[in-house]
Structures are given as structure tokens and as C-alpha cells.
Amino acid sequence: MSETTAPSGRTPVDFWFDPLCPWAWMTSRWVLEVEKARDIEIRWHIMSLAVLNEDKIDELPEEYRDMLATKAWKPVRVVTAAWQKHGADVLGPLYTALGTRFHNNDEGPTTEAIAAALKEAGLPADLIEYADQDDFEFDAQLRASHREGIEKVGQEVGTPVIAVPGPDGQEIAFFGPVVTPTPQGDDALRLWDGTLAVASVPGFYEIKRTRTKGPDFSNL
């Protein structure tokens, strides 16, 4: 269960992300927008699309399967290694550096983009060596963080997962919201308040409609 207050005195918002996911990226920029006007403190955690799908990899479309095999492991390994070696406080700045390059700048999750993000976040360059470490030193920690997030919402969802303390002390956790482009200003706050309202209703599970647009990073 999430604590009702962080050491700062603000309300903690726990956010699980995979740095490769464009939808998680836009949602993460939304909660940062909300943080400007609400008394919340975002705490970043790692989850992994590769871990989420490894038991059903043969059921996935070929393009998505190839993406998981060739692109998904590198950035999440580097982020996990940075967290384990330098603490949780590096996750937010590193995620911002990675996501800006991967998504806003359309560089993709290349080794060069990851290395540049490490430099931008003030982290040691040798962390890039974990990108291709198949026998990953921090695999157990990655999977534990992933499991902590996904167990709050179930296996039928992906990234991001958000958890907040509810008004009665019970944790409110949900997948999403999936938005494009990232809401700004009053729109961001209205979506935040509405999301918490519906997610806090016992027995509420899902609102959904077909996406008609792909990820739009134009306002980031």
C-alpha cells in the first residue's frame, strides 16, 4: 500500500514506466504537468514490456515481437543498473533524458541515444555496458520492480501503472490513462481529478474507446 504522505509532506504518486513505451512517455509528462499545480510527489519505478510479454511472445504480431527482442531490453537494463548503482533519485532525470531522445527527437532506443541520455543525466558513461548484458546483473531487481507494479492492476494491461493513496487510506492503482497528445494546463488537472474519481469507485474497472491517433509529441 502507498504511504499517504511522502517525506516531503506531499501525496506520493508511484509511476511504473518502460522507457521504450511512447504512451507511458506521454502519460509521464502529464503527471509532471499535474505536479506543478497539485501537492503530489512523483516516485518513479521500472517495469518492462519485455518481461510482461515474455511468456506470450509467440502470440504477438511479428513486428511487436521483433521490437521486444531487439529494442526493449537495452534501455530498461541501463535504467535498472543506474537505479541499483546510484539510487532511485536518478530515475526521473534519466527517464526524461531517454524519453526526450527516443520519442520527442525520434532518435529511437539506439546505443548512441542511451549513451547521450546518460551523459545528460550526469551518470557514468560505463552504464551503457549493461545494455547488452544478456546475463543481466540486476535482473532480479528489474523483475521485482515490474512485478510490484503489475500486481496492482493485473496482467491484462501494460505501462504505465500509477498508484496513489486514496482518501480512506486504501491504495488506488490503475493502468494509464492513455492520452495523445499530453494534456496541459487545466486539461491536465481535469483529467487527473477525473481519473482519481473513477478509479476510486469500488468495482470500477474500465473506460475505453478505440484509438484513432498515434502518439503525438508535438506539444512536448
PDB file of C-alpha atoms in Angstrom:
ATOM      1  CA  MET A   1       0.000   0.000   0.000  1.00  0.00           C
ATOM      2  CA  SER A   2       1.256   3.501  -0.828  1.00  0.00           C
ATOM      3  CA  GLU A   3       2.082   5.791   2.065  1.00  0.00           C
ATOM      4  CA  THR A   4      -0.419   8.613   2.469  1.00  0.00           C
ATOM      5  CA  THR A   5       2.381  11.180   2.615  1.00  0.00           C
ATOM      6  CA  ALA A   6       5.929  11.295   1.306  1.00  0.00           C
ATOM      7  CA  PRO A   7       8.818  12.596   3.466  1.00  0.00           C
ATOM      8  CA  SER A   8       8.274  15.948   1.762  1.00  0.00           C
ATOM      9  CA  GLY A   9       4.733  16.035   3.150  1.00  0.00           C
ATOM     10  CA  ARG A  10       3.213  15.779  -0.317  1.00  0.00           C
ATOM     11  CA  THR A  11       0.996  12.971  -1.607  1.00  0.00           C
ATOM     12  CA  PRO A  12       3.103  10.261  -3.266  1.00  0.00           C
ATOM     13  CA  VAL A  13       2.290   9.183  -6.802  1.00  0.00           C
ATOM     14  CA  ASP A  14       4.065   5.955  -7.765  1.00  0.00           C
ATOM     15  CA  PHE A  15       4.590   5.650 -11.514  1.00  0.00           C
ATOM     16  CA  TRP A  16       5.857   2.493 -13.269  1.00  0.00           C
ATOM     17  CA  PHE A  17       7.291   3.015 -16.742  1.00  0.00           C
ATOM     18  CA  ASP A  18       9.175   1.296 -19.517  1.00  0.00           C
ATOM     19  CA  PRO A  19      11.340   3.950 -21.220  1.00  0.00           C
ATOM     20  CA  LEU A  20      10.580   2.461 -24.640  1.00  0.00           C
ATOM     21  CA  CYS A  21       6.792   2.943 -24.443  1.00  0.00           C
ATOM     22  CA  PRO A  22       5.564   6.141 -26.177  1.00  0.00           C
ATOM     23  CA  TRP A  23       2.203   6.014 -24.403  1.00  0.00           C
ATOM     24  CA  ALA A  24       3.836   5.818 -20.982  1.00  0.00           C
ATOM     25  CA  TRP A  25       6.044   8.735 -22.009  1.00  0.00           C
ATOM     26  CA  MET A  26       3.063  10.990 -22.733  1.00  0.00           C
ATOM     27  CA  THR A  27       1.333   9.940 -19.516  1.00  0.00           C
ATOM     28  CA  SER A  28       4.508  10.663 -17.561  1.00  0.00           C
ATOM     29  CA  ARG A  29       4.691  14.178 -18.970  1.00  0.00           C
ATOM     30  CA  TRP A  30       1.043  14.621 -17.954  1.00  0.00           C
ATOM     31  CA  VAL A  31       1.687  13.722 -14.295  1.00  0.00           C
ATOM     32  CA  LEU A  32       4.650  16.109 -14.290  1.00  0.00           C
ATOM     33  CA  GLU A  33       2.291  18.815 -15.533  1.00  0.00           C
ATOM     34  CA  VAL A  34      -0.114  17.922 -12.725  1.00  0.00           C
ATOM     35  CA  GLU A  35       2.743  18.074 -10.200  1.00  0.00           C
ATOM     36  CA  LYS A  36       3.130  21.787 -10.961  1.00  0.00           C
ATOM     37  CA  ALA A  37      -0.311  22.540  -9.541  1.00  0.00           C
ATOM     38  CA  ARG A  38      -1.167  19.688  -7.173  1.00  0.00           C
ATOM     39  CA  ASP A  39       0.524  18.784  -3.883  1.00  0.00           C
ATOM     40  CA  ILE A  40       1.946  15.495  -5.211  1.00  0.00           C
ATOM     41  CA  GLU A  41       5.380  13.927  -5.445  1.00  0.00           C
ATOM     42  CA  ILE A  42       6.082  11.512  -8.283  1.00  0.00           C
ATOM     43  CA  ARG A  43       8.170   8.452  -7.454  1.00  0.00           C
ATOM     44  CA  TRP A  44       9.468   6.601 -10.494  1.00  0.00           C
ATOM     45  CA  HIS A  45       9.635   2.821 -10.793  1.00  0.00           C
ATOM     46  CA  ILE A  46      10.644   0.448 -13.574  1.00  0.00           C
ATOM     47  CA  MET A  47       8.525  -2.073 -15.390  1.00  0.00           C
ATOM     48  CA  SER A  48       9.350  -3.911 -18.595  1.00  0.00           C
ATOM     49  CA  LEU A  49       7.325  -4.660 -21.703  1.00  0.00           C
ATOM     50  CA  ALA A  50       9.812  -7.425 -22.484  1.00  0.00           C
ATOM     51  CA  VAL A  51       9.184  -9.083 -19.118  1.00  0.00           C
ATOM     52  CA  LEU A  52       5.429  -8.539 -19.416  1.00  0.00           C
ATOM     53  CA  ASN A  53       5.269 -10.343 -22.762  1.00  0.00           C
ATOM     54  CA  GLU A  54       7.981 -12.979 -22.490  1.00  0.00           C
ATOM     55  CA  ASP A  55       5.540 -15.809 -21.705  1.00  0.00           C
ATOM     56  CA  LYS A  56       3.311 -14.981 -24.668  1.00  0.00           C
ATOM     57  CA  ILE A  57       5.900 -13.842 -27.172  1.00  0.00           C
ATOM     58  CA  ASP A  58       4.797 -16.356 -29.820  1.00  0.00           C
ATOM     59  CA  GLU A  59       1.240 -14.971 -29.726  1.00  0.00           C
ATOM     60  CA  LEU A  60       2.280 -11.413 -30.550  1.00  0.00           C
ATOM     61  CA  PRO A  61       2.314  -9.805 -34.010  1.00  0.00           C
ATOM     62  CA  GLU A  62       5.683 -10.283 -35.678  1.00  0.00           C
ATOM     63  CA  GLU A  63       6.536  -6.573 -35.698  1.00  0.00           C
ATOM     64  CA  TYR A  64       5.881  -6.209 -31.966  1.00  0.00           C
ATOM     65  CA  ARG A  65       7.711  -9.452 -31.228  1.00  0.00           C
ATOM     66  CA  ASP A  66      10.768  -8.216 -33.124  1.00  0.00           C
ATOM     67  CA  MET A  67      10.628  -4.871 -31.302  1.00  0.00           C
ATOM     68  CA  LEU A  68      10.675  -6.587 -27.918  1.00  0.00           C
ATOM     69  CA  ALA A  69      13.561  -8.831 -28.948  1.00  0.00           C
ATOM     70  CA  THR A  70      15.750  -6.125 -30.488  1.00  0.00           C
ATOM     71  CA  LYS A  71      14.897  -2.867 -28.690  1.00  0.00           C
ATOM     72  CA  ALA A  72      13.104  -3.354 -25.391  1.00  0.00           C
ATOM     73  CA  TRP A  73      15.837  -4.876 -23.227  1.00  0.00           C
ATOM     74  CA  LYS A  74      18.646  -2.363 -23.753  1.00  0.00           C
ATOM     75  CA  PRO A  75      17.139   0.798 -22.220  1.00  0.00           C
ATOM     76  CA  VAL A  76      15.373  -0.935 -19.340  1.00  0.00           C
ATOM     77  CA  ARG A  77      18.586  -2.722 -18.351  1.00  0.00           C
ATOM     78  CA  VAL A  78      20.528   0.541 -18.351  1.00  0.00           C
ATOM     79  CA  VAL A  79      17.839   2.313 -16.304  1.00  0.00           C
ATOM     80  CA  THR A  80      17.739  -0.561 -13.812  1.00  0.00           C
ATOM     81  CA  ALA A  81      21.525  -0.556 -13.459  1.00  0.00           C
ATOM     82  CA  ALA A  82      21.515   3.212 -12.913  1.00  0.00           C
ATOM     83  CA  TRP A  83      18.873   2.802 -10.205  1.00  0.00           C
ATOM     84  CA  GLN A  84      20.741  -0.007  -8.465  1.00  0.00           C
ATOM     85  CA  LYS A  85      24.124   1.702  -8.548  1.00  0.00           C
ATOM     86  CA  HIS A  86      23.093   5.324  -7.994  1.00  0.00           C
ATOM     87  CA  GLY A  87      19.711   5.277  -6.250  1.00  0.00           C
ATOM     88  CA  ALA A  88      16.076   5.933  -7.127  1.00  0.00           C
ATOM     89  CA  ASP A  89      16.601   9.707  -7.403  1.00  0.00           C
ATOM     90  CA  VAL A  90      18.301   9.235 -10.790  1.00  0.00           C
ATOM     91  CA  LEU A  91      15.260   7.574 -12.366  1.00  0.00           C
ATOM     92  CA  GLY A  92      13.289  10.744 -13.094  1.00  0.00           C
ATOM     93  CA  PRO A  93      16.117  12.693 -14.763  1.00  0.00           C
ATOM     94  CA  LEU A  94      17.302   9.654 -16.722  1.00  0.00           C
ATOM     95  CA  TYR A  95      13.789   8.830 -17.897  1.00  0.00           C
ATOM     96  CA  THR A  96      13.338  12.412 -19.077  1.00  0.00           C
ATOM     97  CA  ALA A  97      16.632  12.333 -20.958  1.00  0.00           C
ATOM     98  CA  LEU A  98      15.868   8.968 -22.562  1.00  0.00           C
ATOM     99  CA  GLY A  99      12.264   9.742 -23.442  1.00  0.00           C
ATOM    100  CA  THR A 100      13.094  13.100 -24.974  1.00  0.00           C
ATOM    101  CA  ARG A 101      15.604  11.431 -27.275  1.00  0.00           C
ATOM    102  CA  PHE A 102      13.595   8.287 -28.014  1.00  0.00           C
ATOM    103  CA  HIS A 103      10.243   9.947 -28.603  1.00  0.00           C
ATOM    104  CA  ASN A 104      10.331  13.737 -28.981  1.00  0.00           C
ATOM    105  CA  ASN A 105      13.529  13.733 -31.041  1.00  0.00           C
ATOM    106  CA  ASP A 106      12.697  10.460 -32.833  1.00  0.00           C
ATOM    107  CA  GLU A 107      16.179   9.035 -32.218  1.00  0.00           C
ATOM    108  CA  GLY A 108      14.784   5.688 -31.073  1.00  0.00           C
ATOM    109  CA  PRO A 109      16.360   3.426 -28.430  1.00  0.00           C
ATOM    110  CA  THR A 110      19.797   3.303 -30.031  1.00  0.00           C
ATOM    111  CA  THR A 111      23.004   2.762 -28.120  1.00  0.00           C
ATOM    112  CA  GLU A 112      24.033   6.289 -29.072  1.00  0.00           C
ATOM    113  CA  ALA A 113      20.804   7.786 -27.731  1.00  0.00           C
ATOM    114  CA  ILE A 114      21.093   5.873 -24.459  1.00  0.00           C
ATOM    115  CA  ALA A 115      24.722   6.933 -24.020  1.00  0.00           C
ATOM    116  CA  ALA A 116      23.829  10.571 -24.684  1.00  0.00           C
ATOM    117  CA  ALA A 117      20.980  10.380 -22.164  1.00  0.00           C
ATOM    118  CA  LEU A 118      23.321   9.018 -19.505  1.00  0.00           C
ATOM    119  CA  LYS A 119      25.649  11.959 -20.080  1.00  0.00           C
ATOM    120  CA  GLU A 120      22.763  14.423 -19.954  1.00  0.00           C
ATOM    121  CA  ALA A 121      21.558  12.938 -16.652  1.00  0.00           C
ATOM    122  CA  GLY A 122      25.061  13.214 -15.176  1.00  0.00           C
ATOM    123  CA  LEU A 123      25.543   9.459 -14.894  1.00  0.00           C
ATOM    124  CA  PRO A 124      28.687   7.416 -15.603  1.00  0.00           C
ATOM    125  CA  ALA A 125      29.201   6.511 -19.237  1.00  0.00           C
ATOM    126  CA  ASP A 126      30.074   2.910 -18.403  1.00  0.00           C
ATOM    127  CA  LEU A 127      26.439   2.187 -17.505  1.00  0.00           C
ATOM    128  CA  ILE A 128      25.914   1.667 -21.239  1.00  0.00           C
ATOM    129  CA  GLU A 129      27.735  -1.653 -20.862  1.00  0.00           C
ATOM    130  CA  TYR A 130      24.607  -3.091 -19.207  1.00  0.00           C
ATOM    131  CA  ALA A 131      22.556  -2.596 -22.383  1.00  0.00           C
ATOM    132  CA  ASP A 132      23.874  -5.784 -23.979  1.00  0.00           C
ATOM    133  CA  GLN A 133      24.461  -7.787 -20.808  1.00  0.00           C
ATOM    134  CA  ASP A 134      22.351 -10.880 -21.540  1.00  0.00           C
ATOM    135  CA  ASP A 135      23.133 -12.369 -18.136  1.00  0.00           C
ATOM    136  CA  PHE A 136      21.908  -9.139 -16.585  1.00  0.00           C
ATOM    137  CA  GLU A 137      23.392  -8.465 -13.166  1.00  0.00           C
ATOM    138  CA  PHE A 138      20.252  -6.754 -11.846  1.00  0.00           C
ATOM    139  CA  ASP A 139      17.634  -8.955 -13.496  1.00  0.00           C
ATOM    140  CA  ALA A 140      16.076  -9.935 -10.166  1.00  0.00           C
ATOM    141  CA  GLN A 141      15.643  -6.293  -9.138  1.00  0.00           C
ATOM    142  CA  LEU A 142      14.132  -5.405 -12.519  1.00  0.00           C
ATOM    143  CA  ARG A 143      11.630  -8.240 -12.282  1.00  0.00           C
ATOM    144  CA  ALA A 144      10.750  -7.409  -8.678  1.00  0.00           C
ATOM    145  CA  SER A 145      10.009  -3.782  -9.572  1.00  0.00           C
ATOM    146  CA  HIS A 146       7.986  -4.883 -12.591  1.00  0.00           C
ATOM    147  CA  ARG A 147       6.035  -7.391 -10.514  1.00  0.00           C
ATOM    148  CA  GLU A 148       5.282  -4.822  -7.806  1.00  0.00           C
ATOM    149  CA  GLY A 149       3.635  -2.542 -10.354  1.00  0.00           C
ATOM    150  CA  ILE A 150       1.800  -5.109 -12.437  1.00  0.00           C
ATOM    151  CA  GLU A 151       0.357  -6.938  -9.443  1.00  0.00           C
ATOM    152  CA  LYS A 152      -1.503  -3.760  -8.522  1.00  0.00           C
ATOM    153  CA  VAL A 153      -3.536  -3.812 -11.734  1.00  0.00           C
ATOM    154  CA  GLY A 154      -3.372  -7.316 -13.274  1.00  0.00           C
ATOM    155  CA  GLN A 155      -1.698  -8.991 -16.223  1.00  0.00           C
ATOM    156  CA  GLU A 156      -4.051  -7.694 -18.938  1.00  0.00           C
ATOM    157  CA  VAL A 157      -2.504  -4.229 -19.010  1.00  0.00           C
ATOM    158  CA  GLY A 158       0.852  -2.663 -19.774  1.00  0.00           C
ATOM    159  CA  THR A 159       2.721   0.511 -18.956  1.00  0.00           C
ATOM    160  CA  PRO A 160       2.246   2.930 -17.295  1.00  0.00           C
ATOM    161  CA  VAL A 161       0.849   1.904 -13.924  1.00  0.00           C
ATOM    162  CA  ILE A 162       0.032   4.616 -11.392  1.00  0.00           C
ATOM    163  CA  ALA A 163      -0.694   4.120  -7.681  1.00  0.00           C
ATOM    164  CA  VAL A 164      -1.830   6.769  -5.208  1.00  0.00           C
ATOM    165  CA  PRO A 165      -3.219   6.685  -1.660  1.00  0.00           C
ATOM    166  CA  GLY A 166      -6.987   7.063  -1.617  1.00  0.00           C
ATOM    167  CA  PRO A 167      -8.978   9.311   0.735  1.00  0.00           C
ATOM    168  CA  ASP A 168      -9.760   6.362   3.010  1.00  0.00           C
ATOM    169  CA  GLY A 169      -6.156   5.183   3.130  1.00  0.00           C
ATOM    170  CA  GLN A 170      -6.739   2.413   0.598  1.00  0.00           C
ATOM    171  CA  GLU A 171      -4.461   2.404  -2.416  1.00  0.00           C
ATOM    172  CA  ILE A 172      -5.865   3.421  -5.800  1.00  0.00           C
ATOM    173  CA  ALA A 173      -3.956   1.875  -8.703  1.00  0.00           C
ATOM    174  CA  PHE A 174      -4.692   1.916 -12.422  1.00  0.00           C
ATOM    175  CA  PHE A 175      -3.210   1.463 -15.882  1.00  0.00           C
ATOM    176  CA  GLY A 176      -2.979   4.595 -17.986  1.00  0.00           C
ATOM    177  CA  PRO A 177      -4.588   6.874 -18.784  1.00  0.00           C
ATOM    178  CA  VAL A 178      -3.635   6.532 -22.447  1.00  0.00           C
ATOM    179  CA  VAL A 179      -3.670  10.012 -23.978  1.00  0.00           C
ATOM    180  CA  THR A 180      -2.359  11.802 -27.045  1.00  0.00           C
ATOM    181  CA  PRO A 181      -1.136  14.486 -27.072  1.00  0.00           C
ATOM    182  CA  THR A 182      -0.165  15.121 -23.446  1.00  0.00           C
ATOM    183  CA  PRO A 183      -2.804  17.281 -21.705  1.00  0.00           C
ATOM    184  CA  GLN A 184      -1.525  20.624 -20.482  1.00  0.00           C
ATOM    185  CA  GLY A 185      -2.751  23.246 -18.008  1.00  0.00           C
ATOM    186  CA  ASP A 186      -6.362  22.985 -16.895  1.00  0.00           C
ATOM    187  CA  ASP A 187      -6.926  19.965 -19.153  1.00  0.00           C
ATOM    188  CA  ALA A 188      -4.204  18.085 -17.283  1.00  0.00           C
ATOM    189  CA  LEU A 189      -5.748  18.869 -13.912  1.00  0.00           C
ATOM    190  CA  ARG A 190      -9.263  17.987 -15.043  1.00  0.00           C
ATOM    191  CA  LEU A 191      -8.066  14.616 -16.331  1.00  0.00           C
ATOM    192  CA  TRP A 192      -6.177  13.975 -13.080  1.00  0.00           C
ATOM    193  CA  ASP A 193      -9.156  14.741 -10.893  1.00  0.00           C
ATOM    194  CA  GLY A 194     -11.470  12.676 -13.083  1.00  0.00           C
ATOM    195  CA  THR A 195      -9.129   9.713 -13.247  1.00  0.00           C
ATOM    196  CA  LEU A 196      -8.802   9.591  -9.468  1.00  0.00           C
ATOM    197  CA  ALA A 197     -12.553   9.925  -9.111  1.00  0.00           C
ATOM    198  CA  VAL A 198     -13.449   6.956 -11.314  1.00  0.00           C
ATOM    199  CA  ALA A 199     -10.517   4.816 -10.131  1.00  0.00           C
ATOM    200  CA  SER A 200     -11.589   5.246  -6.517  1.00  0.00           C
ATOM    201  CA  VAL A 201     -15.072   3.765  -7.091  1.00  0.00           C
ATOM    202  CA  PRO A 202     -15.197   0.159  -5.782  1.00  0.00           C
ATOM    203  CA  GLY A 203     -15.824  -2.253  -8.627  1.00  0.00           C
ATOM    204  CA  PHE A 204     -14.859   0.204 -11.368  1.00  0.00           C
ATOM    205  CA  TYR A 205     -12.556  -1.365 -13.948  1.00  0.00           C
ATOM    206  CA  GLU A 206     -12.528   0.163 -17.383  1.00  0.00           C
ATOM    207  CA  ILE A 207     -13.453   3.001 -19.714  1.00  0.00           C
ATOM    208  CA  LYS A 208     -12.168   2.540 -23.239  1.00  0.00           C
ATOM    209  CA  ARG A 209     -12.569   3.657 -26.831  1.00  0.00           C
ATOM    210  CA  THR A 210     -10.669   2.812 -29.995  1.00  0.00           C
ATOM    211  CA  ARG A 211      -7.565   4.935 -30.530  1.00  0.00           C
ATOM    212  CA  THR A 212      -7.795   6.924 -33.760  1.00  0.00           C
ATOM    213  CA  LYS A 213      -4.426   8.685 -33.425  1.00  0.00           C
ATOM    214  CA  GLY A 214      -0.898   7.523 -32.858  1.00  0.00           C
ATOM    215  CA  PRO A 215       1.480   9.067 -30.326  1.00  0.00           C
ATOM    216  CA  ASP A 216       1.652  12.849 -30.784  1.00  0.00           C
ATOM    217  CA  PHE A 217       4.679  14.504 -29.175  1.00  0.00           C
ATOM    218  CA  SER A 218       4.145  17.898 -30.815  1.00  0.00           C
ATOM    219  CA  ASN A 219       3.489  19.772 -27.553  1.00  0.00           C
ATOM    220  CA  LEU A 220       6.398  18.255 -25.598  1.00  0.00           C
TER     221      LEU A 220
END
